[in-house]
PDB file of N, CA and C in Angstrom:
ATOM      1  N   MET A   2      32.171  12.476  -4.074  1.00 83.00           N
ATOM      2  CA  MET A   2      32.659  12.969  -5.297  1.00 83.00           C
ATOM      3  C   MET A   2      32.692  11.882  -5.767  1.00 83.00           C
ATOM      4  N   VAL A   3      32.290  12.286  -6.991  1.00 94.00           N
ATOM      5  CA  VAL A   3      32.743  10.895  -7.920  1.00 94.00           C
ATOM      6  C   VAL A   3      33.923  11.014  -9.066  1.00 94.00           C
ATOM      7  N   ASN A   4      34.598  10.289  -8.978  1.00 95.00           N
ATOM      8  CA  ASN A   4      35.777  10.528 -10.140  1.00 95.00           C
ATOM      9  C   ASN A   4      35.838   9.929 -11.313  1.00 95.00           C
ATOM     10  N   PHE A   5      36.330  10.425 -12.296  1.00 96.00           N
ATOM     11  CA  PHE A   5      36.480   9.870 -13.421  1.00 96.00           C
ATOM     12  C   PHE A   5      36.587   8.733 -13.838  1.00 96.00           C
ATOM     13  N   GLU A   6      37.620   7.854 -13.098  1.00 96.00           N
ATOM     14  CA  GLU A   6      37.908   6.398 -12.912  1.00 96.00           C
ATOM     15  C   GLU A   6      36.750   5.698 -12.428  1.00 96.00           C
ATOM     16  N   GLN A   7      36.308   5.617 -11.399  1.00 96.00           N
ATOM     17  CA  GLN A   7      34.948   5.231 -11.010  1.00 96.00           C
ATOM     18  C   GLN A   7      33.678   5.155 -12.046  1.00 96.00           C
ATOM     19  N   VAL A   8      33.836   6.273 -12.886  1.00 97.00           N
ATOM     20  CA  VAL A   8      32.412   6.644 -14.177  1.00 97.00           C
ATOM     21  C   VAL A   8      33.236   5.797 -15.270  1.00 97.00           C
ATOM     22  N   GLN A   9      34.184   6.116 -15.255  1.00 97.00           N
ATOM     23  CA  GLN A   9      34.984   5.262 -16.487  1.00 97.00           C
ATOM     24  C   GLN A   9      34.930   3.583 -16.326  1.00 97.00           C
ATOM     25  N   LYS A  10      34.952   2.936 -15.301  1.00 96.00           N
ATOM     26  CA  LYS A  10      34.340   1.772 -14.766  1.00 96.00           C
ATOM     27  C   LYS A  10      33.139   1.159 -14.908  1.00 96.00           C
ATOM     28  N   LEU A  11      32.109   2.118 -14.478  1.00 95.00           N
ATOM     29  CA  LEU A  11      30.992   1.740 -14.744  1.00 95.00           C
ATOM     30  C   LEU A  11      30.652   1.825 -15.733  1.00 95.00           C
ATOM     31  N   ARG A  12      30.639   2.882 -16.997  1.00 96.00           N
ATOM     32  CA  ARG A  12      30.655   2.656 -18.462  1.00 96.00           C
ATOM     33  C   ARG A  12      31.207   1.669 -19.074  1.00 96.00           C
ATOM     34  N   ASP A  13      32.088   0.459 -18.378  1.00 93.00           N
ATOM     35  CA  ASP A  13      33.014  -0.344 -19.175  1.00 93.00           C
ATOM     36  C   ASP A  13      31.996  -1.426 -18.569  1.00 93.00           C
ATOM     37  N   ARG A  14      31.710  -1.572 -17.713  1.00 91.00           N
ATOM     38  CA  ARG A  14      31.006  -2.477 -17.087  1.00 91.00           C
ATOM     39  C   ARG A  14      29.784  -2.683 -17.664  1.00 91.00           C
ATOM     40  N   ALA A  15      28.680  -1.731 -17.591  1.00 92.00           N
ATOM     41  CA  ALA A  15      27.206  -1.356 -18.323  1.00 92.00           C
ATOM     42  C   ALA A  15      27.445  -1.132 -19.322  1.00 92.00           C
ATOM     43  N   ASN A  16      28.226  -0.470 -20.142  1.00 92.00           N
ATOM     44  CA  ASN A  16      28.096  -0.018 -21.535  1.00 92.00           C
ATOM     45  C   ASN A  16      27.025   0.887 -21.297  1.00 92.00           C
ATOM     46  N   ILE A  17      27.559   1.827 -20.680  1.00 95.00           N
ATOM     47  CA  ILE A  17      26.087   2.971 -20.591  1.00 95.00           C
ATOM     48  C   ILE A  17      27.126   4.208 -21.152  1.00 95.00           C
ATOM     49  N   SER A  18      26.258   5.330 -21.166  1.00 95.00           N
ATOM     50  CA  SER A  18      27.041   6.562 -21.702  1.00 95.00           C
ATOM     51  C   SER A  18      27.780   7.277 -20.264  1.00 95.00           C
ATOM     52  N   TYR A  19      28.593   8.597 -20.442  1.00 96.00           N
ATOM     53  CA  TYR A  19      29.285   9.117 -19.368  1.00 96.00           C
ATOM     54  C   TYR A  19      28.170   9.510 -18.522  1.00 96.00           C
ATOM     55  N   GLU A  20      27.598  10.199 -19.315  1.00 96.00           N
ATOM     56  CA  GLU A  20      26.255  10.878 -18.347  1.00 96.00           C
ATOM     57  C   GLU A  20      25.560   9.864 -17.314  1.00 96.00           C
ATOM     58  N   GLU A  21      24.714   8.593 -17.912  1.00 96.00           N
ATOM     59  CA  GLU A  21      24.501   8.053 -17.431  1.00 96.00           C
ATOM     60  C   GLU A  21      24.893   6.826 -15.901  1.00 96.00           C
ATOM     61  N   ALA A  22      26.453   6.863 -16.305  1.00 96.00           N
ATOM     62  CA  ALA A  22      27.382   6.150 -15.553  1.00 96.00           C
ATOM     63  C   ALA A  22      27.346   7.169 -14.143  1.00 96.00           C
ATOM     64  N   LYS A  23      27.653   8.575 -14.564  1.00 97.00           N
ATOM     65  CA  LYS A  23      28.090   9.753 -13.449  1.00 97.00           C
ATOM     66  C   LYS A  23      26.597   9.813 -12.479  1.00 97.00           C
ATOM     67  N   LYS A  24      25.823  10.095 -13.258  1.00 97.00           N
ATOM     68  CA  LYS A  24      24.498   9.918 -12.529  1.00 97.00           C
ATOM     69  C   LYS A  24      23.965   8.819 -11.346  1.00 97.00           C
ATOM     70  N   ALA A  25      24.013   8.011 -12.180  1.00 97.00           N
ATOM     71  CA  ALA A  25      23.732   6.312 -11.252  1.00 97.00           C
ATOM     72  C   ALA A  25      25.109   6.483  -9.957  1.00 97.00           C
ATOM     73  N   LEU A  26      26.481   6.969 -10.410  1.00 97.00           N
ATOM     74  CA  LEU A  26      27.344   6.991  -9.207  1.00 97.00           C
ATOM     75  C   LEU A  26      26.962   7.938  -8.065  1.00 97.00           C
ATOM     76  N   GLU A  27      26.527   9.162  -8.894  1.00 97.00           N
ATOM     77  CA  GLU A  27      26.437  10.277  -7.864  1.00 97.00           C
ATOM     78  C   GLU A  27      24.479  10.137  -6.637  1.00 97.00           C
ATOM     79  N   GLU A  28      24.150   9.046  -7.581  1.00 97.00           N
ATOM     80  CA  GLU A  28      22.689   8.738  -6.763  1.00 97.00           C
ATOM     81  C   GLU A  28      23.463   7.922  -5.544  1.00 97.00           C
ATOM     82  N   THR A  29      24.649   6.979  -5.903  1.00 96.00           N
ATOM     83  CA  THR A  29      24.604   5.782  -4.822  1.00 96.00           C
ATOM     84  C   THR A  29      26.059   6.615  -4.166  1.00 96.00           C
ATOM     85  N   ASN A  30      26.392   7.330  -4.113  1.00 96.00           N
ATOM     86  CA  ASN A  30      27.672   8.263  -3.091  1.00 96.00           C
ATOM     87  C   ASN A  30      29.039   7.310  -4.141  1.00 96.00           C
ATOM     88  N   GLY A  31      28.878   7.218  -5.179  1.00 96.00           N
ATOM     89  CA  GLY A  31      30.108   6.234  -5.540  1.00 96.00           C
ATOM     90  C   GLY A  31      30.246   4.904  -5.438  1.00 96.00           C
ATOM     91  N   ASP A  32      28.981   4.047  -5.083  1.00 96.00           N
ATOM     92  CA  ASP A  32      29.495   2.716  -4.849  1.00 96.00           C
ATOM     93  C   ASP A  32      28.600   2.311  -5.751  1.00 96.00           C
ATOM     94  N   LEU A  33      29.900   1.473  -6.567  1.00 95.00           N
ATOM     95  CA  LEU A  33      29.587   1.022  -8.087  1.00 95.00           C
ATOM     96  C   LEU A  33      28.706   0.075  -8.273  1.00 95.00           C
ATOM     97  N   LEU A  34      28.838  -0.921  -6.858  1.00 93.00           N
ATOM     98  CA  LEU A  34      27.879  -2.495  -7.145  1.00 93.00           C
ATOM     99  C   LEU A  34      26.324  -2.045  -6.748  1.00 93.00           C
ATOM    100  N   GLN A  35      25.955  -0.595  -5.814  1.00 95.00           N
ATOM    101  CA  GLN A  35      24.581  -0.287  -5.227  1.00 95.00           C
ATOM    102  C   GLN A  35      23.855   0.512  -6.856  1.00 95.00           C
ATOM    103  N   ALA A  36      24.980   1.173  -8.119  1.00 96.00           N
ATOM    104  CA  ALA A  36      24.682   2.071  -9.354  1.00 96.00           C
ATOM    105  C   ALA A  36      24.115   0.539 -10.208  1.00 96.00           C
ATOM    106  N   MET A  37      24.955  -0.389 -10.454  1.00 94.00           N
ATOM    107  CA  MET A  37      24.742  -1.684 -11.033  1.00 94.00           C
ATOM    108  C   MET A  37      23.405  -1.977 -10.654  1.00 94.00           C
ATOM    109  N   ILE A  38      23.055  -2.385  -9.645  1.00 92.00           N
ATOM    110  CA  ILE A  38      21.890  -2.563  -8.959  1.00 92.00           C
ATOM    111  C   ILE A  38      20.636  -2.109  -9.619  1.00 92.00           C
ATOM    112  N   ASN A  39      20.881  -0.654  -9.297  1.00 94.00           N
ATOM    113  CA  ASN A  39      19.902   0.562  -9.500  1.00 94.00           C
ATOM    114  C   ASN A  39      19.784   0.377 -11.161  1.00 94.00           C
ATOM    115  N   LEU A  40      20.644   0.581 -11.984  1.00 94.00           N
ATOM    116  CA  LEU A  40      20.720   0.398 -13.269  1.00 94.00           C
ATOM    117  C   LEU A  40      19.909  -0.925 -14.099  1.00 94.00           C
ATOM    118  N   GLU A  41      19.724  -2.079 -12.952  1.00 92.00           N
ATOM    119  CA  GLU A  41      19.589  -2.891 -13.575  1.00 92.00           C
ATOM    120  C   GLU A  41      17.626  -2.914 -13.174  1.00 92.00           C
ATOM    121  N   LYS A  42      17.952  -2.663 -11.809  1.00 91.00           N
ATOM    122  CA  LYS A  42      15.827  -2.382 -11.321  1.00 91.00           C
ATOM    123  C   LYS A  42      15.775  -1.422 -12.480  1.00 91.00           C
ATOM    124  N   GLN A  43      16.290  -0.331 -13.193  1.00 91.00           N
ATOM    125  CA  GLN A  43      15.572   0.449 -14.246  1.00 91.00           C
ATOM    126  C   GLN A  43      15.771   0.244 -15.516  1.00 91.00           C
ATOM    127  N   ASN A  44      16.066  -1.097 -15.496  1.00 89.00           N
ATOM    128  CA  ASN A  44      16.094  -1.980 -16.917  1.00 89.00           C
ATOM    129  C   ASN A  44      16.899  -1.017 -17.869  1.00 89.00           C
ATOM    130  N   LYS A  45      17.615  -0.593 -17.419  1.00 88.00           N
ATOM    131  CA  LYS A  45      19.076   0.273 -18.560  1.00 88.00           C
ATOM    132  C   LYS A  45      20.170  -0.303 -18.557  1.00 88.00           C
ATOM    133  N   ILE A  46      20.517  -1.620 -17.630  1.00 87.00           N
ATOM    134  CA  ILE A  46      21.241  -2.770 -18.148  1.00 87.00           C
ATOM    135  C   ILE A  46      20.951  -4.011 -17.662  1.00 87.00           C
ATOM    136  N   LYS A  47      21.509  -5.003 -18.762  1.00 81.00           N
ATOM    137  CA  LYS A  47      20.782  -6.207 -18.529  1.00 81.00           C
ATOM    138  C   LYS A  47      21.439  -7.038 -17.609  1.00 81.00           C
ATOM    139  N   ALA A  48      20.479  -7.810 -16.699  1.00 72.00           N
ATOM    140  CA  ALA A  48      21.229  -8.548 -16.059  1.00 72.00           C
ATOM    141  C   ALA A  48      22.213  -9.718 -16.376  1.00 72.00           C
ATOM    142  N   PRO A  49      23.034  -9.816 -15.702  1.00 71.00           N
ATOM    143  CA  PRO A  49      24.310 -11.358 -16.137  1.00 71.00           C
ATOM    144  C   PRO A  49      23.350 -12.191 -16.232  1.00 71.00           C
ATOM    145  N   GLU A  50      24.270 -13.038 -16.740  1.00 71.00           N
ATOM    146  CA  GLU A  50      23.531 -14.933 -17.380  1.00 71.00           C
ATOM    147  C   GLU A  50      23.308 -15.382 -16.088  1.00 71.00           C
ATOM    148  N   ALA A  51      24.224 -15.342 -15.123  1.00 68.00           N
ATOM    149  CA  ALA A  51      23.591 -16.143 -13.757  1.00 68.00           C
ATOM    150  C   ALA A  51      22.939 -15.404 -12.827  1.00 68.00           C
ATOM    151  N   GLY A  52      22.222 -14.338 -13.409  1.00 60.00           N
ATOM    152  CA  GLY A  52      21.091 -14.170 -12.841  1.00 60.00           C
ATOM    153  C   GLY A  52      20.650 -12.158 -12.360  1.00 60.00           C
ATOM    154  N   GLY A  53      21.346 -11.796 -11.967  1.00 61.00           N
ATOM    155  CA  GLY A  53      21.728 -10.849 -11.391  1.00 61.00           C
ATOM    156  C   GLY A  53      21.687 -10.029  -9.907  1.00 61.00           C
ATOM    157  N   TYR A  54      21.823  -8.806  -9.969  1.00 57.00           N
ATOM    158  CA  TYR A  54      22.195  -8.061  -8.547  1.00 57.00           C
ATOM    159  C   TYR A  54      21.731  -8.127  -7.698  1.00 57.00           C
ATOM    160  N   TYR A  55      20.169  -8.724  -7.400  1.00 60.00           N
ATOM    161  CA  TYR A  55      18.940  -8.449  -7.021  1.00 60.00           C
ATOM    162  C   TYR A  55      18.597  -9.569  -7.248  1.00 60.00           C
ATOM    163  N   ASN A  56      17.209  -9.756  -6.367  1.00 57.00           N
ATOM    164  CA  ASN A  56      16.361 -11.126  -6.193  1.00 57.00           C
ATOM    165  C   ASN A  56      14.837 -10.395  -7.076  1.00 57.00           C
ATOM    166  N   SER A  57      14.546 -11.490  -7.582  1.00 54.00           N
ATOM    167  CA  SER A  57      12.749 -11.226  -7.694  1.00 54.00           C
ATOM    168  C   SER A  57      11.908 -10.116  -6.563  1.00 54.00           C
ATOM    169  N   GLN A  58      12.103 -10.336  -5.414  1.00 57.00           N
ATOM    170  CA  GLN A  58      11.324  -9.682  -4.642  1.00 57.00           C
ATOM    171  C   GLN A  58      12.196  -8.352  -4.327  1.00 57.00           C
ATOM    172  N   GLY A  59      13.198  -7.981  -5.052  1.00 56.00           N
ATOM    173  CA  GLY A  59      13.852  -6.728  -5.026  1.00 56.00           C
ATOM    174  C   GLY A  59      15.127  -6.456  -3.712  1.00 56.00           C
ATOM    175  N   GLU A  60      15.653  -7.645  -3.641  1.00 58.00           N
ATOM    176  CA  GLU A  60      16.407  -7.518  -2.433  1.00 58.00           C
ATOM    177  C   GLU A  60      17.792  -7.834  -2.677  1.00 58.00           C
ATOM    178  N   GLN A  61      18.535  -7.199  -2.728  1.00 56.00           N
ATOM    179  CA  GLN A  61      20.058  -7.623  -2.778  1.00 56.00           C
ATOM    180  C   GLN A  61      20.670  -8.720  -2.455  1.00 56.00           C
ATOM    181  N   GLN A  62      21.226  -9.678  -3.916  1.00 53.00           N
ATOM    182  CA  GLN A  62      21.545 -11.049  -2.989  1.00 53.00           C
ATOM    183  C   GLN A  62      23.225 -10.841  -2.467  1.00 53.00           C
ATOM    184  N   GLY A  63      23.347 -11.582  -1.827  1.00 51.00           N
ATOM    185  CA  GLY A  63      24.830 -11.598  -1.087  1.00 51.00           C
ATOM    186  C   GLY A  63      25.383 -12.731  -1.611  1.00 51.00           C
ATOM    187  N   GLY A  64      26.346 -13.082  -1.110  1.00 49.00           N
ATOM    188  CA  GLY A  64      27.378 -14.062  -1.623  1.00 49.00           C
ATOM    189  C   GLY A  64      27.116 -15.633  -1.106  1.00 49.00           C
ATOM    190  N   LYS A  65      27.770 -16.314  -1.510  1.00 50.00           N
ATOM    191  CA  LYS A  65      27.187 -18.005  -0.902  1.00 50.00           C
ATOM    192  C   LYS A  65      27.583 -18.120   0.466  1.00 50.00           C
ATOM    193  N   GLY A  66      27.269 -18.533   1.403  1.00 47.00           N
ATOM    194  CA  GLY A  66      27.162 -18.831   2.525  1.00 47.00           C
ATOM    195  C   GLY A  66      26.718 -17.999   3.393  1.00 47.00           C
ATOM    196  N   ASP A  67      27.175 -18.381   4.895  1.00 50.00           N
ATOM    197  CA  ASP A  67      26.867 -17.190   5.577  1.00 50.00           C
ATOM    198  C   ASP A  67      27.901 -16.042   6.449  1.00 50.00           C
ATOM    199  N   GLY A  68      28.655 -16.227   5.601  1.00 50.00           N
ATOM    200  CA  GLY A  68      29.425 -15.288   6.020  1.00 50.00           C
ATOM    201  C   GLY A  68      30.838 -15.491   7.083  1.00 50.00           C
ATOM    202  N   ARG A  69      30.730 -16.960   7.314  1.00 54.00           N
ATOM    203  CA  ARG A  69      31.303 -17.253   8.487  1.00 54.00           C
ATOM    204  C   ARG A  69      32.284 -18.355   7.764  1.00 54.00           C
ATOM    205  N   GLY A  70      32.666 -18.779   6.425  1.00 51.00           N
ATOM    206  CA  GLY A  70      33.133 -19.434   5.571  1.00 51.00           C
ATOM    207  C   GLY A  70      32.484 -20.835   5.744  1.00 51.00           C
ATOM    208  N   HIS A  71      31.185 -21.005   5.585  1.00 48.00           N
ATOM    209  CA  HIS A  71      30.419 -21.924   5.853  1.00 48.00           C
ATOM    210  C   HIS A  71      29.662 -21.952   4.378  1.00 48.00           C
TER     211      HIS A  71
END
């Protein structure tokens, strides 16, 4: 179940309508990051200056390092 605060947060970050934000969150079961990735892939939002949420092969980018503090 998606709540108003989640929809509002996505709207603020992605500059999209309430309906678009709600639909994107419902499709990802409330996962804000995955909703942003999906919207970016659908060209509904612009990728951030630093690159985006997924790489050119369509794979989600992780953080820096190997997850063990390296």
